[in-house]
Short mmCIF file of N, CA and C in Angstrom, two decimals:
data_model
loop_
_atom_site.label_atom_id
_atom_site.label_comp_id
_atom_site.label_asym_id
_atom_site.label_seq_id
_atom_site.Cartn_x
_atom_site.Cartn_y
_atom_site.Cartn_z
N MET A 1 0.91 -1.19 -0.08
CA MET A 1 0.02 0.02 0.05
C MET A 1 0.81 1.31 -0.02
N ASN A 2 0.71 2.23 -0.90
CA ASN A 2 1.57 3.35 -1.04
C ASN A 2 0.84 4.38 -0.17
N LYS A 3 1.89 5.20 0.34
CA LYS A 3 1.37 6.40 1.24
C LYS A 3 1.95 7.55 0.67
N ALA A 4 1.17 8.61 0.51
CA ALA A 4 1.68 10.01 0.00
C ALA A 4 1.22 11.11 0.81
N LEU A 5 2.08 12.03 1.09
CA LEU A 5 1.58 13.25 1.82
C LEU A 5 0.87 14.07 0.76
N ASP A 6 -0.39 14.44 1.18
CA ASP A 6 -1.25 15.29 0.41
C ASP A 6 -1.03 16.78 1.01
N GLU A 7 -0.25 17.52 0.40
CA GLU A 7 0.14 18.77 0.90
C GLU A 7 -1.01 19.88 0.73
N THR A 8 -1.82 19.73 -0.28
CA THR A 8 -2.84 20.71 -0.44
C THR A 8 -3.96 20.56 0.73
N LEU A 9 -4.22 19.21 0.98
CA LEU A 9 -5.26 18.91 2.02
C LEU A 9 -4.62 19.07 3.31
N SER A 10 -3.41 18.80 3.54
CA SER A 10 -2.68 19.21 4.84
C SER A 10 -2.72 20.50 5.14
N MET A 11 -2.49 21.52 4.13
CA MET A 11 -2.57 23.01 4.43
C MET A 11 -3.89 23.40 4.61
N GLU A 12 -5.11 22.83 3.90
CA GLU A 12 -6.36 23.13 4.13
C GLU A 12 -6.75 22.83 5.54
N VAL A 13 -6.62 21.67 6.00
CA VAL A 13 -6.79 21.21 7.33
C VAL A 13 -6.31 22.00 8.30
N ALA A 14 -4.98 22.22 8.22
CA ALA A 14 -4.13 23.09 9.08
C ALA A 14 -4.72 24.50 9.36
N GLN A 15 -5.21 25.09 8.21
CA GLN A 15 -6.04 26.34 8.37
C GLN A 15 -7.31 26.11 9.01
N ASN A 16 -7.99 25.25 8.58
CA ASN A 16 -9.25 25.06 9.28
C ASN A 16 -9.21 24.92 10.72
N ILE A 17 -8.28 24.26 11.32
CA ILE A 17 -8.20 23.80 12.67
C ILE A 17 -7.31 24.89 13.37
N LYS A 18 -6.62 25.89 12.62
CA LYS A 18 -5.75 26.86 13.25
C LYS A 18 -4.68 26.00 13.89
N SER A 19 -3.95 25.33 13.29
CA SER A 19 -2.66 24.36 13.61
C SER A 19 -1.81 25.20 14.34
N LYS A 20 -1.16 24.76 15.45
CA LYS A 20 -0.19 25.38 16.23
C LYS A 20 1.15 24.75 16.03
N ALA A 21 2.30 25.39 16.04
CA ALA A 21 3.62 24.89 16.01
C ALA A 21 3.97 24.16 17.17
N ARG A 22 4.66 22.96 17.23
CA ARG A 22 5.19 22.08 18.25
C ARG A 22 4.01 21.50 18.92
N GLN A 23 2.76 21.24 18.36
CA GLN A 23 1.71 20.59 18.93
C GLN A 23 1.17 19.47 17.77
N PRO A 24 2.12 18.66 17.41
CA PRO A 24 1.79 17.60 16.35
C PRO A 24 0.54 16.79 16.75
N PHE A 25 0.49 16.44 18.03
CA PHE A 25 -0.51 15.31 18.57
C PHE A 25 -1.93 16.00 18.55
N ASP A 26 -1.82 17.35 19.18
CA ASP A 26 -2.91 18.14 19.41
C ASP A 26 -3.50 18.30 18.07
N ASN A 27 -2.69 18.80 17.20
CA ASN A 27 -3.12 19.16 15.79
C ASN A 27 -3.76 18.06 15.03
N ALA A 28 -3.13 17.02 15.18
CA ALA A 28 -3.72 15.74 14.43
C ALA A 28 -5.05 15.28 15.04
N TYR A 29 -5.19 15.38 16.50
CA TYR A 29 -6.51 15.13 17.06
C TYR A 29 -7.47 16.04 16.55
N ARG A 30 -7.19 17.37 16.61
CA ARG A 30 -8.35 18.39 16.14
C ARG A 30 -8.60 18.09 14.70
N ALA A 31 -7.67 17.68 13.93
CA ALA A 31 -7.80 17.56 12.53
C ALA A 31 -8.83 16.27 12.21
N LEU A 32 -8.58 15.19 13.09
CA LEU A 32 -9.27 14.05 13.03
C LEU A 32 -10.90 14.27 13.32
N LEU A 33 -11.04 15.23 14.23
CA LEU A 33 -12.49 15.53 14.46
C LEU A 33 -13.20 16.44 13.33
N VAL A 34 -12.52 16.71 12.39
CA VAL A 34 -13.12 17.48 11.25
C VAL A 34 -12.92 16.67 9.98
N THR A 35 -12.29 15.58 10.00
CA THR A 35 -11.88 14.79 8.68
C THR A 35 -12.66 13.37 8.80
N ASP A 36 -13.50 13.31 7.85
CA ASP A 36 -14.36 12.00 7.89
C ASP A 36 -13.36 10.90 7.26
N GLN A 37 -13.63 9.72 7.93
CA GLN A 37 -12.98 8.51 7.43
C GLN A 37 -11.49 8.48 7.64
N ALA A 38 -10.82 9.31 8.40
CA ALA A 38 -9.44 9.45 8.64
C ALA A 38 -9.13 8.66 9.78
N ASN A 39 -7.86 8.28 9.99
CA ASN A 39 -7.29 7.58 11.23
C ASN A 39 -6.21 8.55 11.80
N TYR A 40 -6.20 8.64 13.10
CA TYR A 40 -5.01 9.45 13.84
C TYR A 40 -3.91 8.31 13.91
N VAL A 41 -2.75 8.84 13.49
CA VAL A 41 -1.67 7.99 13.53
C VAL A 41 -0.53 8.78 14.46
N GLN A 42 0.21 8.02 15.27
CA GLN A 42 1.40 8.37 15.77
C GLN A 42 2.75 7.67 15.30
N GLY A 43 3.69 8.32 15.31
CA GLY A 43 4.98 7.64 15.01
C GLY A 43 6.08 8.52 15.01
N PHE A 44 6.89 8.45 13.77
CA PHE A 44 8.08 9.40 13.69
C PHE A 44 8.20 10.02 12.45
N LEU A 45 8.87 11.08 12.30
CA LEU A 45 8.94 11.84 11.12
C LEU A 45 10.58 12.04 10.96
N ALA A 46 11.07 11.65 9.76
CA ALA A 46 12.51 11.80 9.24
C ALA A 46 12.37 12.93 8.48
N ILE A 47 13.32 13.94 8.69
CA ILE A 47 13.35 15.23 7.83
C ILE A 47 14.68 15.35 7.21
N GLY A 48 14.67 15.72 6.00
CA GLY A 48 15.95 15.89 5.20
C GLY A 48 16.65 17.07 5.67
N GLY A 49 17.31 17.03 6.76
CA GLY A 49 18.00 18.16 7.36
C GLY A 49 18.36 17.97 8.64
N LYS A 50 19.29 18.93 9.11
CA LYS A 50 19.60 18.85 10.77
C LYS A 50 18.52 18.73 11.54
N PRO A 51 18.44 18.08 12.64
CA PRO A 51 19.55 17.44 13.22
C PRO A 51 19.61 15.99 12.76
N TYR A 52 19.00 15.55 11.89
CA TYR A 52 18.98 14.07 11.40
C TYR A 52 18.77 13.18 12.54
N GLN A 53 17.69 13.50 13.10
CA GLN A 53 17.18 12.56 14.32
C GLN A 53 15.67 12.50 14.11
N PRO A 54 15.06 11.18 14.34
CA PRO A 54 13.73 11.12 14.19
C PRO A 54 12.99 12.02 15.20
N ILE A 55 11.76 12.49 14.79
CA ILE A 55 11.02 13.35 15.64
C ILE A 55 9.68 12.68 15.69
N GLU A 56 9.29 12.57 17.03
CA GLU A 56 8.06 12.03 17.52
C GLU A 56 6.96 12.83 16.93
N HIS A 57 5.90 12.30 16.25
CA HIS A 57 4.91 13.06 15.45
C HIS A 57 3.58 12.38 15.41
N GLY A 58 2.63 13.26 15.08
CA GLY A 58 1.20 12.79 14.84
C GLY A 58 0.71 13.29 13.52
N TRP A 59 -0.17 12.59 12.86
CA TRP A 59 -0.85 12.86 11.61
C TRP A 59 -2.09 12.02 11.29
N LEU A 60 -2.51 12.21 10.33
CA LEU A 60 -3.77 11.57 9.80
C LEU A 60 -3.53 10.72 8.56
N GLU A 61 -4.17 9.67 8.32
CA GLU A 61 -4.10 8.84 7.23
C GLU A 61 -5.47 8.49 6.68
N LEU A 62 -5.75 8.64 5.51
CA LEU A 62 -7.02 8.72 4.81
C LEU A 62 -6.93 7.73 3.46
N ALA A 63 -7.75 6.56 3.42
CA ALA A 63 -7.70 5.61 2.36
C ALA A 63 -8.29 6.63 1.11
N ASP A 64 -7.58 6.55 0.02
CA ASP A 64 -7.93 6.98 -1.23
C ASP A 64 -8.22 5.95 -2.24
N THR A 65 -9.53 5.44 -2.44
CA THR A 65 -9.77 4.42 -3.23
C THR A 65 -10.46 4.85 -4.63
N SER A 66 -10.18 6.17 -4.98
CA SER A 66 -10.62 6.73 -6.13
C SER A 66 -9.92 6.01 -7.54
N GLY A 67 -8.65 5.65 -7.29
CA GLY A 67 -7.82 5.20 -8.40
C GLY A 67 -7.81 3.67 -8.42
N GLU A 68 -7.03 3.16 -9.39
CA GLU A 68 -6.78 1.65 -9.44
C GLU A 68 -6.22 1.03 -8.35
N ASP A 69 -4.99 1.88 -7.98
CA ASP A 69 -4.15 1.34 -6.92
C ASP A 69 -4.65 1.95 -5.55
N SER A 70 -4.60 1.10 -4.52
CA SER A 70 -4.91 1.61 -3.18
C SER A 70 -3.87 2.42 -2.59
N LEU A 71 -4.26 3.69 -2.36
CA LEU A 71 -3.40 4.65 -1.83
C LEU A 71 -3.88 5.38 -0.51
N ILE A 72 -2.76 5.42 0.40
CA ILE A 72 -3.24 6.02 1.66
C ILE A 72 -2.56 7.58 1.51
N LYS A 73 -3.56 8.43 1.84
CA LYS A 73 -3.19 9.90 1.86
C LYS A 73 -2.62 10.42 3.27
N ILE A 74 -1.66 10.89 3.46
CA ILE A 74 -1.12 11.37 4.70
C ILE A 74 -1.64 12.74 4.72
N ILE A 75 -2.25 13.17 5.72
CA ILE A 75 -2.64 14.56 6.11
C ILE A 75 -2.03 14.97 7.33
N ASP A 76 -0.96 15.80 7.23
CA ASP A 76 -0.23 16.49 8.34
C ASP A 76 -0.62 17.83 8.58
N PRO A 77 -1.36 18.06 9.63
CA PRO A 77 -2.02 19.36 10.02
C PRO A 77 -0.74 20.34 10.54
N SER A 78 0.22 19.68 10.91
CA SER A 78 1.56 20.47 11.21
C SER A 78 2.41 20.90 10.09
N LEU A 79 2.08 20.42 8.97
CA LEU A 79 2.78 20.81 7.76
C LEU A 79 3.28 22.27 7.76
N PRO A 80 2.36 23.20 7.83
CA PRO A 80 2.95 24.81 7.72
C PRO A 80 4.12 24.98 8.76
N HIS A 81 4.16 24.24 9.87
CA HIS A 81 5.23 24.61 10.89
C HIS A 81 6.50 23.93 10.64
N LEU A 82 6.49 22.91 9.71
CA LEU A 82 7.67 22.17 9.54
C LEU A 82 8.76 22.75 8.67
N ASN A 83 8.33 23.87 7.71
CA ASN A 83 9.18 24.57 6.94
C ASN A 83 10.05 23.62 6.03
N LYS A 84 9.50 22.54 5.65
CA LYS A 84 10.22 21.81 4.60
C LYS A 84 9.26 21.40 3.46
N LYS A 85 9.91 20.89 2.52
CA LYS A 85 9.28 20.57 1.17
C LYS A 85 8.80 19.09 1.41
N THR A 86 7.62 18.67 0.77
CA THR A 86 7.04 17.46 1.03
C THR A 86 8.09 16.28 0.86
N GLN A 87 9.03 16.43 -0.25
CA GLN A 87 9.77 15.46 -0.59
C GLN A 87 11.14 15.33 0.35
N GLU A 88 11.04 16.11 1.31
CA GLU A 88 12.04 16.18 2.37
C GLU A 88 11.56 15.55 3.71
N LEU A 89 10.34 14.88 3.67
CA LEU A 89 9.58 14.39 4.87
C LEU A 89 9.28 12.88 4.60
N TRP A 90 9.67 12.07 5.59
CA TRP A 90 9.19 10.66 5.59
C TRP A 90 8.62 10.38 6.87
N TYR A 91 7.45 9.70 6.76
CA TYR A 91 6.57 9.30 7.89
C TYR A 91 6.64 7.87 8.15
N PHE A 92 6.95 7.45 9.48
CA PHE A 92 6.97 6.12 9.94
C PHE A 92 6.00 5.78 10.96
N ALA A 93 4.90 5.13 10.63
CA ALA A 93 3.80 4.84 11.56
C ALA A 93 4.19 3.90 12.80
N ALA A 94 3.53 4.23 13.99
CA ALA A 94 3.84 3.15 15.24
C ALA A 94 2.52 2.62 15.52
N GLN A 95 1.52 3.45 15.41
CA GLN A 95 0.12 3.05 15.70
C GLN A 95 -1.02 3.89 15.15
N SER A 96 -2.07 3.36 15.11
CA SER A 96 -3.23 4.10 14.49
C SER A 96 -4.55 3.80 15.17
N PHE A 97 -5.24 4.87 15.28
CA PHE A 97 -6.54 4.93 15.90
C PHE A 97 -7.66 5.51 15.13
N THR A 98 -8.81 4.83 15.07
CA THR A 98 -10.06 5.49 14.55
C THR A 98 -10.45 6.83 15.41
N ARG A 99 -11.39 7.47 14.88
CA ARG A 99 -11.96 8.60 15.63
C ARG A 99 -12.60 8.04 16.93
N LYS A 100 -13.31 7.14 16.90
CA LYS A 100 -14.09 6.44 18.00
C LYS A 100 -13.13 5.94 19.17
N GLN A 101 -12.06 5.15 18.68
CA GLN A 101 -10.97 4.82 19.56
C GLN A 101 -10.16 5.82 20.32
N LEU A 102 -10.05 6.68 19.61
CA LEU A 102 -9.02 7.81 20.21
C LEU A 102 -9.93 8.53 21.15
N LYS A 103 -11.06 8.93 20.74
CA LYS A 103 -11.97 9.68 21.73
C LYS A 103 -12.16 8.89 22.92
N ALA A 104 -12.31 7.62 22.98
CA ALA A 104 -12.46 6.66 24.16
C ALA A 104 -11.25 6.88 24.94
N ILE A 105 -10.10 6.68 24.32
CA ILE A 105 -8.71 6.65 24.88
C ILE A 105 -8.53 8.05 25.68
N ILE A 106 -8.84 9.10 25.12
CA ILE A 106 -8.71 10.44 25.71
C ILE A 106 -9.75 10.61 26.72
N GLU A 107 -10.81 10.10 26.75
CA GLU A 107 -11.89 10.26 27.81
C GLU A 107 -11.40 9.40 29.03
N GLU A 108 -10.91 8.39 28.69
CA GLU A 108 -10.43 7.48 29.94
C GLU A 108 -9.06 8.12 30.57
N SER A 109 -8.35 8.62 29.71
CA SER A 109 -7.08 9.32 30.21
C SER A 109 -7.40 10.36 31.02
N GLN A 110 -8.21 11.26 30.55
CA GLN A 110 -8.66 12.60 31.38
C GLN A 110 -9.51 12.22 32.62
N GLU A 111 -10.17 11.00 32.63
CA GLU A 111 -10.71 10.51 33.89
C GLU A 111 -9.84 9.98 34.83
N ASP A 112 -8.85 9.19 34.50
CA ASP A 112 -7.79 8.49 35.28
C ASP A 112 -6.56 9.46 35.69
N TYR A 113 -6.27 10.34 34.81
CA TYR A 113 -5.13 11.00 35.01
C TYR A 113 -5.54 12.46 34.57
N PRO A 114 -6.17 13.33 35.33
CA PRO A 114 -6.60 14.61 34.68
C PRO A 114 -5.53 15.64 34.70
N GLU A 115 -4.44 15.45 35.38
CA GLU A 115 -3.28 16.31 35.38
C GLU A 115 -2.32 16.21 34.08
N ASP A 116 -2.44 15.04 33.41
CA ASP A 116 -1.65 14.69 32.33
C ASP A 116 -2.41 14.95 31.11
N ASP A 117 -1.37 15.34 30.30
CA ASP A 117 -2.04 15.47 28.71
C ASP A 117 -2.17 14.09 28.11
N PRO A 118 -3.38 13.70 27.65
CA PRO A 118 -3.70 12.36 27.04
C PRO A 118 -2.94 11.99 25.73
N LEU A 119 -2.26 12.97 25.05
CA LEU A 119 -1.65 12.72 23.86
C LEU A 119 -0.09 13.03 24.09
N PRO A 120 0.79 12.12 23.42
CA PRO A 120 0.58 11.01 22.61
C PRO A 120 0.20 9.83 23.38
N VAL A 121 -0.50 8.76 22.70
CA VAL A 121 -0.92 7.63 23.45
C VAL A 121 0.26 6.52 23.37
N TYR A 122 0.45 5.94 24.38
CA TYR A 122 1.60 5.01 24.26
C TYR A 122 1.23 3.53 24.27
N GLY A 123 0.00 3.23 24.54
CA GLY A 123 -0.45 1.82 24.90
C GLY A 123 -0.36 1.36 26.17
N ASP A 124 -0.62 0.03 26.27
CA ASP A 124 -0.49 -0.57 27.65
C ASP A 124 0.86 -0.80 28.24
N ALA A 125 0.90 -0.79 29.41
CA ALA A 125 2.31 -0.95 30.28
C ALA A 125 2.37 -2.48 30.27
N PRO A 126 3.65 -2.97 30.40
CA PRO A 126 4.78 -2.36 30.58
C PRO A 126 5.23 -1.75 29.24
N TYR A 127 6.00 -0.55 29.35
CA TYR A 127 6.51 -0.11 28.09
C TYR A 127 8.00 -0.58 27.81
N GLU A 128 8.37 -0.53 26.64
CA GLU A 128 9.72 -0.87 26.25
C GLU A 128 10.55 0.35 26.19
N TYR A 129 11.67 0.52 26.89
CA TYR A 129 12.50 1.66 26.83
C TYR A 129 13.57 1.65 25.88
N TYR A 130 13.95 2.63 25.21
CA TYR A 130 14.96 2.55 24.18
C TYR A 130 15.77 4.02 24.40
N GLY A 131 16.67 4.04 25.08
CA GLY A 131 17.36 5.23 25.48
C GLY A 131 16.47 6.17 26.36
N ASN A 132 16.61 7.52 26.27
CA ASN A 132 15.63 8.26 27.01
C ASN A 132 14.88 9.02 26.10
N VAL A 133 14.52 8.48 24.96
CA VAL A 133 13.69 9.05 23.81
C VAL A 133 12.20 9.24 24.40
N MET A 134 11.50 8.12 24.51
CA MET A 134 10.17 8.26 24.95
C MET A 134 9.78 6.80 25.33
N LEU A 135 8.48 6.79 25.80
CA LEU A 135 7.82 5.35 26.15
C LEU A 135 7.16 4.87 24.88
N GLY A 136 6.85 3.58 24.92
CA GLY A 136 6.22 3.10 23.66
C GLY A 136 6.52 1.50 23.61
N GLY A 137 5.64 0.87 22.95
CA GLY A 137 5.68 -0.69 22.84
C GLY A 137 6.74 -1.00 21.72
N GLY A 138 6.49 -2.40 21.25
CA GLY A 138 7.30 -2.76 20.07
C GLY A 138 7.19 -2.05 18.74
N GLU A 139 5.88 -1.63 18.62
CA GLU A 139 5.50 -0.90 17.35
C GLU A 139 6.29 0.42 17.27
N TYR A 140 6.32 1.13 18.45
CA TYR A 140 7.05 2.32 18.60
C TYR A 140 8.72 2.22 18.23
N LEU A 141 9.08 1.09 18.97
CA LEU A 141 10.59 0.65 18.64
C LEU A 141 10.74 0.54 17.16
N ALA A 142 9.90 -0.27 16.48
CA ALA A 142 10.16 -0.54 15.15
C ALA A 142 10.12 0.78 14.34
N ALA A 143 9.07 1.70 14.61
CA ALA A 143 8.91 2.85 13.83
C ALA A 143 10.16 3.68 14.05
N TYR A 144 10.61 3.77 15.41
CA TYR A 144 11.63 4.65 15.67
C TYR A 144 12.95 4.22 15.02
N GLN A 145 13.27 2.92 14.89
CA GLN A 145 14.30 2.39 14.26
C GLN A 145 14.44 2.53 12.75
N ALA A 146 13.13 2.41 12.21
CA ALA A 146 13.05 2.78 10.69
C ALA A 146 13.37 4.28 10.47
N ALA A 147 12.87 5.02 11.11
CA ALA A 147 13.04 6.45 11.14
C ALA A 147 14.46 6.92 11.33
N GLN A 148 15.04 6.22 12.36
CA GLN A 148 16.56 6.55 12.64
C GLN A 148 17.31 5.93 11.39
N ALA A 149 17.08 4.88 10.90
CA ALA A 149 17.83 4.36 9.72
C ALA A 149 17.67 5.27 8.44
N LYS A 150 16.50 5.93 8.26
CA LYS A 150 16.34 6.81 7.21
C LYS A 150 17.26 8.18 7.49
N CYS A 151 17.18 8.51 8.80
CA CYS A 151 18.07 9.81 9.14
C CYS A 151 19.49 9.65 8.86
N GLN A 152 19.87 8.38 9.15
CA GLN A 152 21.32 7.88 8.96
C GLN A 152 21.57 7.94 7.37
N GLU A 153 20.65 7.27 6.64
CA GLU A 153 20.80 7.19 5.14
C GLU A 153 20.84 8.85 4.67
N LEU A 154 20.02 9.75 5.12
CA LEU A 154 20.23 11.11 4.79
C LEU A 154 21.47 11.73 5.01
N ARG A 155 22.02 11.49 6.40
CA ARG A 155 23.26 12.14 6.81
C ARG A 155 24.44 11.67 5.90
N GLU A 156 24.38 10.35 5.56
CA GLU A 156 25.53 9.61 4.76
C GLU A 156 25.29 10.24 3.31
N SER A 157 24.32 10.46 2.85
CA SER A 157 24.17 11.01 1.38
C SER A 157 24.77 12.43 1.32
N LEU A 158 24.88 13.16 2.21
CA LEU A 158 25.45 14.40 2.16
C LEU A 158 26.78 14.32 2.45
N ALA A 159 27.39 13.30 2.99
CA ALA A 159 28.86 13.21 3.35
C ALA A 159 29.67 12.98 2.15
#
Protein backbone atom coordinates (compact mmCIF):
# COMPACT_ATOMS: atom_id res chain seq x y z
CA MET A 1 0.00 0.00 0.00
CA ASN A 2 1.45 3.34 -1.07
CA LYS A 3 1.38 6.38 1.22
CA ALA A 4 1.75 9.93 -0.01
CA LEU A 5 1.62 13.25 1.77
CA ASP A 6 -1.27 15.34 0.45
CA GLU A 7 0.19 18.82 0.75
CA THR A 8 -2.94 20.68 -0.39
CA LEU A 9 -5.28 18.87 1.99
CA SER A 10 -2.74 19.15 4.82
CA MET A 11 -2.59 22.93 4.40
CA GLU A 12 -6.40 23.23 4.17
CA VAL A 13 -6.92 21.18 7.32
CA ALA A 14 -4.15 23.09 9.14
CA GLN A 15 -5.83 26.38 8.31
CA ASN A 16 -9.27 25.03 9.23
CA ILE A 17 -8.18 23.91 12.72
CA LYS A 18 -5.77 26.83 13.27
CA SER A 19 -2.82 24.46 13.60
CA LYS A 20 -0.19 25.42 16.17
CA ALA A 21 3.59 24.96 16.06
CA ARG A 22 5.15 22.24 18.23
CA GLN A 23 1.78 20.55 18.88
CA PRO A 24 1.64 17.71 16.34
CA PHE A 25 -0.48 15.37 18.45
CA ASP A 26 -3.05 18.01 19.37
CA ASN A 27 -3.13 19.24 15.75
CA ALA A 28 -3.70 15.68 14.50
CA TYR A 29 -6.47 15.08 17.05
CA ARG A 30 -8.28 18.31 16.18
CA ALA A 31 -7.88 17.48 12.47
CA LEU A 32 -9.33 14.02 13.08
CA LEU A 33 -12.48 15.61 14.51
CA VAL A 34 -13.13 17.47 11.23
CA THR A 35 -11.91 14.86 8.72
CA ASP A 36 -14.27 12.01 7.85
CA GLN A 37 -12.95 8.45 7.46
CA ALA A 38 -9.44 9.33 8.62
CA ASN A 39 -7.31 7.60 11.25
CA TYR A 40 -5.09 9.32 13.80
CA VAL A 41 -1.52 8.04 13.50
CA GLN A 42 1.44 8.37 15.84
CA GLY A 43 4.99 7.60 14.94
CA PHE A 44 8.10 9.34 13.75
CA LEU A 45 9.07 11.86 11.15
CA ALA A 46 12.44 11.83 9.42
CA ILE A 47 13.35 15.20 7.92
CA GLY A 48 15.90 15.87 5.21
CA GLY A 49 18.08 18.22 7.24
CA LYS A 50 19.66 18.78 10.61
CA PRO A 51 19.57 17.41 13.26
CA TYR A 52 19.03 14.12 11.35
CA GLN A 53 17.17 12.59 14.29
CA PRO A 54 13.68 11.04 14.28
CA ILE A 55 10.99 13.35 15.59
CA GLU A 56 7.98 11.91 17.42
CA HIS A 57 4.98 13.10 15.44
CA GLY A 58 1.24 12.74 14.84
CA TRP A 59 -0.74 12.92 11.58
CA LEU A 60 -3.80 11.50 9.83
CA GLU A 61 -4.09 8.79 7.22
CA LEU A 62 -7.00 8.57 4.81
CA ALA A 63 -7.68 5.79 2.31
CA ASP A 64 -8.04 7.03 -1.26
CA THR A 65 -9.90 4.42 -3.28
CA SER A 66 -10.64 6.66 -6.26
CA GLY A 67 -7.85 5.19 -8.41
CA GLU A 68 -6.90 1.68 -9.47
CA ASP A 69 -4.17 1.33 -6.83
CA SER A 70 -4.92 1.59 -3.13
CA LEU A 71 -3.31 4.74 -1.83
CA ILE A 72 -3.18 6.12 1.67
CA LYS A 73 -3.12 9.91 1.86
CA ILE A 74 -1.11 11.37 4.71
CA ILE A 75 -2.65 14.55 6.07
CA ASP A 76 -0.25 16.43 8.30
CA PRO A 77 -1.92 19.41 9.98
CA SER A 78 1.48 20.49 11.33
CA LEU A 79 2.94 20.79 7.83
CA PRO A 80 2.94 24.63 7.74
CA HIS A 81 5.19 24.66 10.83
CA LEU A 82 7.75 22.16 9.53
CA ASN A 83 9.20 24.56 6.94
CA LYS A 84 10.21 21.68 4.66
CA LYS A 85 9.22 20.52 1.19
CA THR A 86 7.07 17.40 1.03
CA GLN A 87 9.88 15.43 -0.62
CA GLU A 88 12.04 16.11 2.47
CA LEU A 89 9.60 14.36 4.85
CA TRP A 90 9.30 10.64 5.61
CA TYR A 91 6.59 9.28 7.91
CA PHE A 92 6.98 6.10 9.98
CA ALA A 93 3.76 4.94 11.65
CA ALA A 94 3.83 3.23 15.04
CA GLN A 95 0.11 3.01 15.77
CA SER A 96 -3.21 4.13 14.40
CA PHE A 97 -6.63 4.86 15.92
CA THR A 98 -10.08 5.56 14.54
CA ARG A 99 -11.93 8.65 15.77
CA LYS A 100 -14.07 6.51 18.08
CA GLN A 101 -11.07 4.67 19.54
CA LEU A 102 -9.09 7.85 20.15
CA LYS A 103 -12.03 9.67 21.76
CA ALA A 104 -12.49 6.74 24.16
CA ILE A 105 -8.76 6.68 25.01
CA ILE A 106 -8.73 10.43 25.67
CA GLU A 107 -11.87 10.32 27.82
CA GLU A 108 -10.43 7.48 29.91
CA SER A 109 -7.06 9.23 30.23
CA GLN A 110 -8.65 12.49 31.33
CA GLU A 111 -10.73 10.63 33.89
CA ASP A 112 -7.84 8.56 35.27
CA TYR A 113 -5.05 11.14 34.94
CA PRO A 114 -6.65 14.62 34.72
CA GLU A 115 -3.33 16.41 35.29
CA ASP A 116 -1.58 14.66 32.37
CA ASP A 117 -1.89 15.39 28.66
CA PRO A 118 -3.62 12.36 27.07
CA LEU A 119 -1.62 12.67 23.85
CA PRO A 120 0.50 11.03 22.61
CA VAL A 121 -0.93 7.59 23.40
CA TYR A 122 1.62 4.93 24.28
CA GLY A 123 -0.51 1.83 24.76
CA ASP A 124 -0.51 -0.61 27.63
CA ALA A 125 2.24 -0.93 30.23
CA PRO A 126 4.83 -2.27 30.55
CA TYR A 127 6.54 -0.03 28.07
CA GLU A 128 9.75 -0.86 26.29
CA TYR A 129 12.47 1.71 26.81
CA TYR A 130 15.01 2.68 24.19
CA GLY A 131 17.39 5.28 25.43
CA ASN A 132 15.76 8.30 26.99
CA VAL A 133 13.70 9.03 23.88
CA MET A 134 10.18 8.19 25.02
CA LEU A 135 7.80 5.46 26.11
CA GLY A 136 6.22 3.02 23.72
CA GLY A 137 5.75 -0.61 22.83
CA GLY A 138 7.32 -2.79 20.16
CA GLU A 139 5.55 -0.91 17.35
CA TYR A 140 7.06 2.33 18.59
CA LEU A 141 10.50 0.80 18.71
CA ALA A 142 10.17 -0.54 15.13
CA ALA A 143 8.96 2.83 13.80
CA TYR A 144 11.72 4.67 15.67
CA GLN A 145 14.40 2.35 14.30
CA ALA A 146 13.08 2.71 10.73
CA ALA A 147 13.06 6.52 11.07
CA GLN A 148 16.53 6.43 12.60
CA ALA A 149 17.80 4.36 9.66
CA LYS A 150 16.32 6.91 7.22
CA CYS A 151 18.01 9.75 9.12
CA GLN A 152 21.31 7.89 8.93
CA GLU A 153 20.83 7.36 5.19
CA LEU A 154 20.15 11.08 4.71
CA ARG A 155 23.19 12.06 6.76
CA GLU A 156 25.44 9.69 4.77
CA SER A 157 24.10 10.91 1.42
CA LEU A 158 25.39 14.39 2.21
CA ALA A 159 28.82 13.18 3.33
